Amino acid sequence: MTTKISATIPSDTSIEVWRADMAAIAAMAPIARLHACATLNRAMAQMQDEAVRRQYPTYNDAQVMCELIKRQYGSKILDDIDNHQNKRRND
């Protein structure tokens, strides 16, 4: 079974290289693709964490986590968490 996935070719990649990359990924066993995906996700998360720590060297772990949440999901979720925590404190 073949699934067609729409993709955007990166601007710094030729069509030939992109096709070769896609063929290499398609040739991988599903478990190998999952492993590669998980590895890339962990690497990206680490790079994001390191970028925040470089930008805000005085931040503690909790502040770094809040900044990462804000960048990923927006500041509204942090406001909602604060409101929820304040409400629980007042109950």
mmCIF file of C-alpha atoms in Angstrom:
data_model
loop_
_atom_site.group_PDB
_atom_site.id
_atom_site.type_symbol
_atom_site.label_atom_id
_atom_site.label_comp_id
_atom_site.label_asym_id
_atom_site.label_seq_id
_atom_site.Cartn_x
_atom_site.Cartn_y
_atom_site.Cartn_z
ATOM 1 C CA MET A 1 0.000 0.000 0.000
ATOM 2 C CA THR A 2 1.366 3.395 -0.980
ATOM 3 C CA THR A 3 0.294 6.626 0.626
ATOM 4 C CA LYS A 4 0.850 9.816 -1.285
ATOM 5 C CA ILE A 5 2.000 12.652 0.969
ATOM 6 C CA SER A 6 2.007 16.223 -0.206
ATOM 7 C CA ALA A 7 5.283 17.930 0.668
ATOM 8 C CA THR A 8 6.959 21.233 0.114
ATOM 9 C CA ILE A 9 10.440 20.999 -1.301
ATOM 10 C CA PRO A 10 12.865 23.145 0.731
ATOM 11 C CA SER A 11 14.132 26.139 -1.226
ATOM 12 C CA ASP A 12 17.758 25.063 -0.720
ATOM 13 C CA THR A 13 17.156 21.555 -2.118
ATOM 14 C CA SER A 14 17.071 20.547 -5.769
ATOM 15 C CA ILE A 15 14.195 18.384 -6.990
ATOM 16 C CA GLU A 16 16.644 15.560 -7.707
ATOM 17 C CA VAL A 17 18.036 15.575 -4.168
ATOM 18 C CA TRP A 18 14.532 15.837 -2.690
ATOM 19 C CA ARG A 19 13.373 12.844 -4.751
ATOM 20 C CA ALA A 20 16.418 10.840 -3.634
ATOM 21 C CA ASP A 21 15.687 11.742 0.001
ATOM 22 C CA MET A 22 12.050 10.705 -0.343
ATOM 23 C CA ALA A 23 13.055 7.432 -2.027
ATOM 24 C CA ALA A 24 15.503 6.680 0.794
ATOM 25 C CA ILE A 25 12.821 7.340 3.405
ATOM 26 C CA ALA A 26 10.288 5.232 1.506
ATOM 27 C CA ALA A 27 12.785 2.359 1.371
ATOM 28 C CA MET A 28 13.174 2.338 5.152
ATOM 29 C CA ALA A 29 11.257 -0.135 7.270
ATOM 30 C CA PRO A 30 8.416 1.504 9.218
ATOM 31 C CA ILE A 31 10.212 1.007 12.544
ATOM 32 C CA ALA A 32 13.332 2.644 11.111
ATOM 33 C CA ARG A 33 11.265 5.639 9.964
ATOM 34 C CA LEU A 34 9.748 5.922 13.445
ATOM 35 C CA HIS A 35 13.186 5.745 15.024
ATOM 36 C CA ALA A 36 14.536 8.421 12.668
ATOM 37 C CA CYS A 37 11.541 10.641 13.386
ATOM 38 C CA ALA A 38 11.946 10.252 17.150
ATOM 39 C CA THR A 39 15.665 10.987 16.893
ATOM 40 C CA LEU A 40 15.034 14.144 14.864
ATOM 41 C CA ASN A 41 12.300 15.266 17.278
ATOM 42 C CA ARG A 42 14.642 14.870 20.260
ATOM 43 C CA ALA A 43 17.392 16.767 18.440
ATOM 44 C CA MET A 44 14.997 19.595 17.571
ATOM 45 C CA ALA A 45 13.742 19.825 21.164
ATOM 46 C CA GLN A 46 17.326 19.988 22.416
ATOM 47 C CA MET A 47 18.196 22.738 19.908
ATOM 48 C CA GLN A 48 15.140 24.746 20.976
ATOM 49 C CA ASP A 49 16.070 24.367 24.649
ATOM 50 C CA GLU A 50 19.656 25.439 23.951
ATOM 51 C CA ALA A 51 18.475 28.450 21.927
ATOM 52 C CA VAL A 52 16.318 29.688 24.821
ATOM 53 C CA ARG A 53 19.171 29.147 27.283
ATOM 54 C CA ARG A 54 21.528 31.158 25.028
ATOM 55 C CA GLN A 55 18.986 33.954 24.668
ATOM 56 C CA TYR A 56 18.129 33.989 28.397
ATOM 57 C CA PRO A 57 21.218 32.722 30.252
ATOM 58 C CA THR A 58 19.807 33.650 33.674
ATOM 59 C CA TYR A 59 16.577 31.635 33.251
ATOM 60 C CA ASN A 60 16.073 28.642 35.503
ATOM 61 C CA ASP A 61 14.602 25.376 34.186
ATOM 62 C CA ALA A 62 10.998 26.431 34.895
ATOM 63 C CA GLN A 63 11.456 29.735 33.066
ATOM 64 C CA VAL A 64 13.027 27.952 30.101
ATOM 65 C CA MET A 65 10.086 25.536 29.998
ATOM 66 C CA CYS A 66 7.603 28.444 30.062
ATOM 67 C CA GLU A 67 9.445 30.167 27.214
ATOM 68 C CA LEU A 68 9.428 26.956 25.173
ATOM 69 C CA ILE A 69 5.689 26.521 25.807
ATOM 70 C CA LYS A 70 5.073 30.130 24.776
ATOM 71 C CA ARG A 71 7.024 29.677 21.551
ATOM 72 C CA GLN A 72 5.316 26.389 20.712
ATOM 73 C CA TYR A 73 1.728 27.091 21.757
ATOM 74 C CA GLY A 74 1.457 30.842 22.349
ATOM 75 C CA SER A 75 1.240 32.851 25.549
ATOM 76 C CA LYS A 76 -2.499 32.259 26.058
ATOM 77 C CA ILE A 77 -1.890 28.765 27.403
ATOM 78 C CA LEU A 78 0.486 30.170 30.037
ATOM 79 C CA ASP A 79 -2.116 32.765 31.007
ATOM 80 C CA ASP A 80 -4.720 30.000 31.310
ATOM 81 C CA ILE A 81 -2.385 27.958 33.524
ATOM 82 C CA ASP A 82 -1.708 30.983 35.747
ATOM 83 C CA ASN A 83 -5.431 31.719 36.019
ATOM 84 C CA HIS A 84 -6.162 28.092 36.904
ATOM 85 C CA GLN A 85 -3.429 28.007 39.541
ATOM 86 C CA ASN A 86 -4.585 31.310 41.037
ATOM 87 C CA LYS A 87 -8.158 30.046 41.165
ATOM 88 C CA ARG A 88 -7.052 26.847 42.938
ATOM 89 C CA ARG A 89 -5.061 28.882 45.478
ATOM 90 C CA ASN A 90 -8.095 31.036 46.218
ATOM 91 C CA ASP A 91 -10.487 28.088 46.641
#
